[in-house]
Structures are given as C-alpha cells and as structure tokens.
C-alpha cells in the first residue's frame, strides 16, 4: 500500500513538473504584456479628454483623430478625399483612414453599443494604442521561439518590453499613430512567412504538382502561403508605404532562390511561397486602389499591387530560368550573375517605359532603405534625419541588445560552416534584419521597426551561447542541478549584457522604459496652439461663408468628397484657407476646423516657405493671389507671379498663423524648403558674456524684412492688408541663444525661442523680469535663470537681440481702408503718419503706424485696423480679439529729430470695420498741429534693457557669483 501511494505521489510530482515545463512561458509572456501596457498608460490622466478637448501627443496624432472621427461618422468607410487641408486643392490622404483607424472605431462601436460618444471614441482610440503595442509580444515570442527555442522566445519578449526607444515613445497613450499597427502586422507577416517557408521546405511543392492538380500535395504549402499573403495585405492596409516590406521580401527571394539553385536544390519550393504570398496582396491592393499613380508611396495607388506582382513574377521567372539553366547543363555558380543582370536590365527598361515607377522605387530605396542621397528638405523633418552617431543611437534605443543582435546574426550566418541546418527562414531573418538596420541608419524613426529584429535575433544569440555552454534549458529539474559553476557565471554575464543597460542602476537616469513612459504627455505645440485654434473655431466665419457667401452647407466637416478630376477640388465661393508652416496644419484642420494651405504631409511646404520668406508685403500678396489663382509661386518674384494670373481666384488664403518656433528654431527649415537657406538670414556680431567675448550669430535685416518677421515681431506695422486679430496668452522670449558651459566657455546655438509664461501680457512681463536680468557683464545678452542641458552638462542660457512675444499670433488679410487727404501748406516730400493704439485680449498694447508722402498737398495711405468692432462670424468676417483703444486714428505731419516728432499738422478720423474689410475710401483734411511731441516710429530702439515690445525692464547689476548661484 505504501509503495503504491509513493508511486502515485511520484506520478503527481512528475505531472506537475511537466505541466510547469510546458506552460511556464505563458504567465511570463502575460506579465511582460501587462508591463508593456502599464508603462504606456502611465500618463493617461494627462492625455485624457478635458472639457471636450483632445490632448494628444505628436503631430500626426491629430490627423488620426480627425480620420477616426470621420470614420465613426461614416462607418465603416474611410475618407476618400480630404478637402479640409491642402487648401485650395484638397488632398488625397491615403495613409490616414486605414485599417488602423477602422480597428479603433470598430472597438469603440462595440464599447458604445453601436453609438459611441465622442468621449468614448477618444478614450478607446488612445487606449487601444498601448493594447496593440502589448499584442506585438505574441508574434515576437513565436518568431523568437522558432529561432531560439522557448527561452529564446521569452528573451525576445522581455527585450521588447524593456526597450525604451522609438517603439515605446510612439506607442504610449496619446500617441494616436499608425506606427503600432505597422509593427504588429509586420511581425505577424514575418512570422507567417517563416512558417510558410518551413512548410514548403518540408512538403516540397513543385510545378508538376500544379500541372497535375495534386491539391493534396499543395494544400498545406498553399494554405500557409495564402495566410502570409493575408498578413501582408493587412500590413499594407494599415500603412501603404509598407510596400517597402515587399521590396525587402523581393530581395530575400532573389537571395534564397539563388542559394538553393547554387547548392543543387530546386528553387520551386520557395518560389511557390513567393508566388502565392504575393498574388494575394497584389489582388487585395488592386481592390483598395484609389489613385491611378505610381508616384505616391503614401497612397493606395498602383505602386503596391505592381510591386507585389513584380515580386511574384520574379519568383516565376527565377524558377523557370533555373529549369532552363539546368536543362542546358550550365554551371550553377553563374546563375546569380544572370539574375543580377536580368534585374539591372529590367530596371533600365522600367526607367524608359515606366519612369514614374522607376523614380519612386529608386527614391524610396535611397530615402528609406539605404542612408544615401537624403534630400535637404527631408533633413528638416527631425524624425526623418539620420542619427548623428549610429552606435550611440542604437545603444540609447536598445542598450547592448543591438550588439548582441549582431552576434545573433553572425550565429545564423555561420550555421552551415558548423554543419548545422540552415533554412530559408534564416535567410529571411538575416535579409530583413539587415534592411531594418539600414532603415534605422537612414531615418531615426525607423528604430521602431528595428526593435523587432533586435528582439528576435537575441533569441538566436542566447540559444547558441547556451549550446556552446552545453546548457539545455528544457532539461528536467533534477538534471539542472548538474549545471557547472562556469555555466552559471556565463549565464549571469549574458543576462547582464542583455538586460542591465536597460535597467537601474546601469541605465542612465530617465532612460528606462517606465521612466520614458512616464514622460509621455500632450504635445506642447498643440497645447499652446489650443487657445488660438479655439478662437479661430469660434470667431471666424465658417468655410464657405466668407464675406457672407452663404455656401457653408457645401463644405461639411464630415462630408464625403470624391477624388476630383485633375486632382484639384473646386471649392465654392466663400471658402478660405489659413497660411502657416506645415507642422501646424493638422492642428488647424482638427482643432480649428479650418483649411490650412500646408500640412505635415509636407503638402505645399515650398509655397508656404516662399511666402513666409517674402521680402515685402507686395511679394507676399502676389504669392497668396497666385496660390488662389492656381499658378506657380515658388522661386518667383511678384511681377512674375502676377504676369501669370489671368483672373483672380475666389479661393483666398485669409489668415496667417505664426508661432515662436517658426520665428525661432524652425525658421531654418522654412528657409531650406525653397531656399536660400538660413545663412542668408544670419550675421555674426561680438557679444560679451560673463567677460567672454564671442562672435554670436543673430538674425540680420533680410530676416527682419520677411513676411514672417514683419507680421509676427512687428504686428503688421506699416502693412496695408494685414492686421493682428488674436494672440495667445502664452509668451516666449524669441532671440539668438548662447549657452555658458560650467567651465565658463560661451557657445552660440543660434536663433531659438523659450516659452515661459501664460495668463496675460502683464503677467508675462512680470515673469520675464524674474526669468532674466540685464547685467553689465553680459552687455546685450539676457540671462535666463532656467538651466539648459547641453551635451550632458547643465548650463546657463542667454539670449540677445530678444523680444517677449506671444507664442502664437493670428493675422487676417483685409482690403484695408484707404485714407485720402489734403494737406494745405505742407511741402512735397513730407511724411504723413497715421497712428492708432491697440490692445490685445491678454492686455498687451501696441501702436500701429502707417506712412505716406505728401505730393501736391495731398496724400493717400491704407490702414488695416478698424476703430470699431461691428462685424463678426455671422456677417462672414472675424470677431477680432484686438481692439482700438482710441475711437479714431491720429493723422499728422512732422519732422523727425532725435527719435521724436513734433506734430505740425494733424487731424483724426474713425475707420469702421466695414471700411477695412471692403476697402472703402475715407477723406480727411490736415489742420495746424498741436505741437505735441511723440516718439518717432522709425527710430531704432536702444537695447539698453529693452527686453519686451514697447516695455522696459529695469537693469539690475548681477555679479558673476550671483549668476553662478542661479
């Protein structure tokens, strides 16, 4: 009895151990996925909707929110054509409103029982991103297990969970972007392809089976290959530029089929997988076809199905050529040379017959896959720039795991040399990983793809290290007791190498996954712009109703608009656009519900760049009129543009929005897109900082003459057709920046801006006085008390030639009221000044001045600001948040002397809002003046403590010791 009981106990123990051994990976994966979700959800409260306002991170998130809302209104369809951006043509936005958005909306419909509220839709959308990120662990585990067994799969998942780089930062809550769907579906597609290749190698499908209709022999390879095609289709449906994966697979098939034939094996098996797996996405993308073009990677166009069919056709050709080669008894080693020649010949023919397809393929090869020939305009996009130091970049992304990944690659490549089985799926992983590495070296952002290769190739590294150490992780508990000390030490070192750079205390402060996740939050630009976009939504006429046109019902925000013939949408009268830099286009579309001219698709970036750099108002006006008329404007003078305008268009750009970043650091990108580059707007001047004299870079007169600076920094001073209608209550110091390092060395970091205050102009000035102080030791440099990180050091920051300016200003184009007058007794050539004092909503006051010259005792000038505020959105005009403090303009003549003018002749007149918007003419007569002395508006202000527009900050002596203490 006791023996039987003992046997039962042993069986139970063995059964428990077997169950643990079989299922222990499941809770580990579950914990890793829960960790991934938690890390990404830490800042949920920061990005959750407040007062009906979205609080998203990153530029593209805002347009995904737009496409999610549109899909919810038109479920299950996605937007065919977008007329609420890229004004005045509209734009096809193929990579938005894809499967990713449909998945989010479908889940929201389930949660909302078929009718989700806006709040439910938003909540589901932002939470689903961390959910999808956690799901990536599942295909990563299975890929890792195929390459390195159970332990290898778990290592892959843990590395994925701990990676603190691009994949994490692009998949946190609030990052409403398609990147997470790209990574998930790419991982699934690669896993499916691995399985299909393995089945094909086992079942060996050949052409004769197809001819004989032997579907029993073809069923399993065909099924797995078809599932791979479905996975590829899902990936392309989520992101049309994912056609790059088809190109990578094309390279893989060329390499693998050549290897098989040279080694004496039939290439039919792998070719079968290639043909079936490419036909399905080719056919699917034909069904998704929306634009008949090869030139756009981001569209559901001809490119995706063509590339899929070309790869499939290439597999057919290579299998056929191999049979012909073998039939003619040719040397197998020359087969790859023939294939290479065929590819080169095909590209030459393509360049002649299908030049659009050829240029698109080559352009994306060099712009996305290989770090060569990257355009200057692409380099202005931070995420599209190549990393300055690739080694440091990948270490920051993955710790030492990137370098152990290279070890995993080496182990895979060396398998044949040690007599180990080398399968087609190994070639796939090698080719795929090399291309992902090259992509990450081409553009910083593609590290979110590279994380997949780093994770799964470390499964190979760990498994092969264990094999070299004679370790078997699948052994029973009893046999594990026999592990030697050196094996334990080796395991410890491998674990340290893989995971410690990603964990405290070795990981740098703030660089772990959970610390990075805790840094996620709403986009700073979006939050600063919110006040301005809210004003535009509420205080400007609905598109289609400009000047009371009454066509607002023709422009529904969630309406369906088909792709127009010729590619340009015919807007109704009363439609209007907003000029700004492309970075802010999605904020204008989504939050202001207005139509930007340019957007983060870089649509119309060149014309926006050319406008913002225009050297005078006449040129700027010609550019906007040319845009309205549909003529070319970039790199052309005002006269050249106007010579092409047959008749003015009715699709006008009526507003210009400029922020501190455009006036600061982003101006370099603006100057690059249409030339001449930032160097044309900078000059060097000596500046003394803490006793150190340096050549500091500052903006020059050419910069001050640009439309951007004339509007933003001068409040349209002296302009006839522009007026400030709103400024935000957040303020910035805008000027050239200097850093002082701990050793006292001064470093010039060029033009920039520093946001620092909110709550009104008076509060801003008070905070400015606390933020910086003028000191004799700094001459013209202002000290910002906040410290600034620079190359690992905490430094002190200075600005010079600086102003305190509202972070976002909005300007309106108007006809302007023309004031004509007689000036009896005034000599020809004398200057007439028209002035009015104005106040913005945050409480800042400024004086607008216009000038004209007297000729034959008469003058004429045009002013854009009204002295009343009679009109509003219901009339088809703006409810301006800038009001005149005086009921009338003061118009006077006087001779400037020592920065002052004595008013010798004077008169006043009111200027109505209607006169300004409709361009009415007013008549006045100058009379003998009152002799009052006023400041000369043309006098250059001294920079002796003048840190804000029209306001002075008292100088305070600050010695070096006090500065260092701060």
PDB file of C-alpha atoms in Angstrom, residues 42-145:
ATOM      1  CA  UNK A  42       1.174  55.939 -17.070  1.00  0.00           C
ATOM      2  CA  UNK A  43       0.251  59.352 -18.424  1.00  0.00           C
ATOM      3  CA  UNK A  44      -3.360  58.516 -19.219  1.00  0.00           C
ATOM      4  CA  UNK A  45      -4.677  61.265 -16.951  1.00  0.00           C
ATOM      5  CA  UNK A  46      -2.567  63.835 -18.830  1.00  0.00           C
ATOM      6  CA  UNK A  47      -3.897  62.951 -22.275  1.00  0.00           C
ATOM      7  CA  UNK A  48      -7.482  62.090 -21.304  1.00  0.00           C
ATOM      8  CA  UNK A  49     -10.070  64.381 -22.834  1.00  0.00           C
ATOM      9  CA  UNK A  50     -10.791  67.523 -20.810  1.00  0.00           C
ATOM     10  CA  UNK A  51     -13.764  69.770 -21.435  1.00  0.00           C
ATOM     11  CA  UNK A  52     -14.329  68.022 -24.742  1.00  0.00           C
ATOM     12  CA  UNK A  53     -10.777  68.774 -25.916  1.00  0.00           C
ATOM     13  CA  UNK A  54      -8.375  66.127 -27.183  1.00  0.00           C
ATOM     14  CA  UNK A  55      -4.898  66.200 -25.609  1.00  0.00           C
ATOM     15  CA  UNK A  56      -2.813  64.125 -27.994  1.00  0.00           C
ATOM     16  CA  UNK A  57       0.912  63.686 -28.461  1.00  0.00           C
ATOM     17  CA  UNK A  58       2.805  64.217 -31.739  1.00  0.00           C
ATOM     18  CA  UNK A  59       1.759  65.963 -34.924  1.00  0.00           C
ATOM     19  CA  UNK A  60       0.229  63.050 -36.841  1.00  0.00           C
ATOM     20  CA  UNK A  61      -1.934  62.001 -33.883  1.00  0.00           C
ATOM     21  CA  UNK A  62      -4.187  64.967 -34.530  1.00  0.00           C
ATOM     22  CA  UNK A  63      -4.951  63.931 -38.055  1.00  0.00           C
ATOM     23  CA  UNK A  64      -5.604  60.346 -36.970  1.00  0.00           C
ATOM     24  CA  UNK A  65      -8.120  61.772 -34.527  1.00  0.00           C
ATOM     25  CA  UNK A  66      -9.702  63.581 -37.455  1.00  0.00           C
ATOM     26  CA  UNK A  67      -9.805  60.360 -39.519  1.00  0.00           C
ATOM     27  CA  UNK A  68     -11.124  58.333 -36.566  1.00  0.00           C
ATOM     28  CA  UNK A  69     -13.963  60.806 -36.096  1.00  0.00           C
ATOM     29  CA  UNK A  70     -14.703  60.825 -39.817  1.00  0.00           C
ATOM     30  CA  UNK A  71     -14.782  57.007 -39.924  1.00  0.00           C
ATOM     31  CA  UNK A  72     -17.111  56.933 -36.924  1.00  0.00           C
ATOM     32  CA  UNK A  73     -19.473  59.303 -38.738  1.00  0.00           C
ATOM     33  CA  UNK A  74     -19.300  57.264 -41.964  1.00  0.00           C
ATOM     34  CA  UNK A  75     -18.633  53.766 -40.614  1.00  0.00           C
ATOM     35  CA  UNK A  76     -17.174  51.512 -41.954  1.00  0.00           C
ATOM     36  CA  UNK A  77     -15.858  53.735 -44.750  1.00  0.00           C
ATOM     37  CA  UNK A  78     -12.704  55.813 -44.614  1.00  0.00           C
ATOM     38  CA  UNK A  79     -12.143  59.224 -46.097  1.00  0.00           C
ATOM     39  CA  UNK A  80     -11.759  59.066 -49.896  1.00  0.00           C
ATOM     40  CA  UNK A  81     -10.575  62.655 -50.329  1.00  0.00           C
ATOM     41  CA  UNK A  82      -9.837  65.446 -47.846  1.00  0.00           C
ATOM     42  CA  UNK A  83     -10.828  69.000 -48.687  1.00  0.00           C
ATOM     43  CA  UNK A  84     -10.191  70.350 -45.175  1.00  0.00           C
ATOM     44  CA  UNK A  85      -6.452  70.527 -45.753  1.00  0.00           C
ATOM     45  CA  UNK A  86      -4.014  71.473 -48.516  1.00  0.00           C
ATOM     46  CA  UNK A  87      -6.190  74.439 -49.497  1.00  0.00           C
ATOM     47  CA  UNK A  88      -7.043  75.389 -52.257  1.00  0.00           C
ATOM     48  CA  UNK A  89      -6.739  71.997 -53.941  1.00  0.00           C
ATOM     49  CA  UNK A  90      -7.584  69.443 -51.255  1.00  0.00           C
ATOM     50  CA  UNK A  91      -5.535  66.287 -50.877  1.00  0.00           C
ATOM     51  CA  UNK A  92      -5.796  62.531 -51.023  1.00  0.00           C
ATOM     52  CA  UNK A  93      -4.585  61.230 -47.635  1.00  0.00           C
ATOM     53  CA  UNK A  94      -4.086  57.527 -48.274  1.00  0.00           C
ATOM     54  CA  UNK A  95      -2.003  56.578 -45.239  1.00  0.00           C
ATOM     55  CA  UNK A  96      -4.634  58.001 -42.887  1.00  0.00           C
ATOM     56  CA  UNK A  97      -8.064  56.480 -42.504  1.00  0.00           C
ATOM     57  CA  UNK A  98      -6.734  52.946 -42.926  1.00  0.00           C
ATOM     58  CA  UNK A  99      -7.235  49.612 -41.181  1.00  0.00           C
ATOM     59  CA  UNK A 100      -5.683  51.099 -38.047  1.00  0.00           C
ATOM     60  CA  UNK A 101      -8.426  53.709 -37.745  1.00  0.00           C
ATOM     61  CA  UNK A 102     -11.124  51.175 -38.658  1.00  0.00           C
ATOM     62  CA  UNK A 103      -9.956  48.855 -35.868  1.00  0.00           C
ATOM     63  CA  UNK A 104     -10.168  51.661 -33.317  1.00  0.00           C
ATOM     64  CA  UNK A 105     -13.628  52.737 -34.465  1.00  0.00           C
ATOM     65  CA  UNK A 106     -14.898  49.140 -34.519  1.00  0.00           C
ATOM     66  CA  UNK A 107     -13.832  48.626 -30.901  1.00  0.00           C
ATOM     67  CA  UNK A 108     -15.420  51.956 -29.982  1.00  0.00           C
ATOM     68  CA  UNK A 109     -18.690  50.864 -31.616  1.00  0.00           C
ATOM     69  CA  UNK A 110     -18.621  47.688 -29.523  1.00  0.00           C
ATOM     70  CA  UNK A 111     -17.915  49.640 -26.323  1.00  0.00           C
ATOM     71  CA  UNK A 112     -20.542  52.249 -27.190  1.00  0.00           C
ATOM     72  CA  UNK A 113     -23.128  49.641 -28.218  1.00  0.00           C
ATOM     73  CA  UNK A 114     -23.229  50.938 -31.759  1.00  0.00           C
ATOM     74  CA  UNK A 115     -23.347  54.657 -30.929  1.00  0.00           C
ATOM     75  CA  UNK A 116     -20.172  55.763 -29.135  1.00  0.00           C
ATOM     76  CA  UNK A 117     -19.963  59.274 -27.746  1.00  0.00           C
ATOM     77  CA  UNK A 118     -17.035  61.487 -28.680  1.00  0.00           C
ATOM     78  CA  UNK A 119     -15.550  60.839 -25.251  1.00  0.00           C
ATOM     79  CA  UNK A 120     -15.877  57.061 -25.662  1.00  0.00           C
ATOM     80  CA  UNK A 121     -14.409  57.216 -29.145  1.00  0.00           C
ATOM     81  CA  UNK A 122     -11.433  59.229 -27.938  1.00  0.00           C
ATOM     82  CA  UNK A 123     -10.840  57.029 -24.883  1.00  0.00           C
ATOM     83  CA  UNK A 124     -10.928  53.814 -26.904  1.00  0.00           C
ATOM     84  CA  UNK A 125      -8.650  55.308 -29.543  1.00  0.00           C
ATOM     85  CA  UNK A 126      -5.884  56.335 -27.162  1.00  0.00           C
ATOM     86  CA  UNK A 127      -6.087  53.192 -25.012  1.00  0.00           C
ATOM     87  CA  UNK A 128      -6.031  50.838 -27.992  1.00  0.00           C
ATOM     88  CA  UNK A 129      -2.545  52.016 -28.940  1.00  0.00           C
ATOM     89  CA  UNK A 130      -0.911  50.548 -25.773  1.00  0.00           C
ATOM     90  CA  UNK A 131      -3.113  47.460 -26.193  1.00  0.00           C
ATOM     91  CA  UNK A 132      -1.853  46.875 -29.743  1.00  0.00           C
ATOM     92  CA  UNK A 133       1.715  47.519 -28.576  1.00  0.00           C
ATOM     93  CA  UNK A 134       1.377  44.799 -25.928  1.00  0.00           C
ATOM     94  CA  UNK A 135      -0.010  42.402 -28.545  1.00  0.00           C
ATOM     95  CA  UNK A 136       3.245  42.726 -30.522  1.00  0.00           C
ATOM     96  CA  UNK A 137       4.781  40.468 -27.863  1.00  0.00           C
ATOM     97  CA  UNK A 138       2.845  37.466 -29.192  1.00  0.00           C
ATOM     98  CA  UNK A 139       4.297  37.246 -32.739  1.00  0.00           C
ATOM     99  CA  UNK A 140       7.699  38.286 -31.359  1.00  0.00           C
ATOM    100  CA  UNK A 141       7.610  35.353 -28.951  1.00  0.00           C
ATOM    101  CA  UNK A 142       6.775  32.867 -31.692  1.00  0.00           C
ATOM    102  CA  UNK A 143       9.462  34.234 -34.027  1.00  0.00           C
ATOM    103  CA  UNK A 144      11.981  34.077 -31.203  1.00  0.00           C
ATOM    104  CA  UNK A 145      10.916  30.540 -30.347  1.00  0.00           C
TER     105      UNK A 145
END
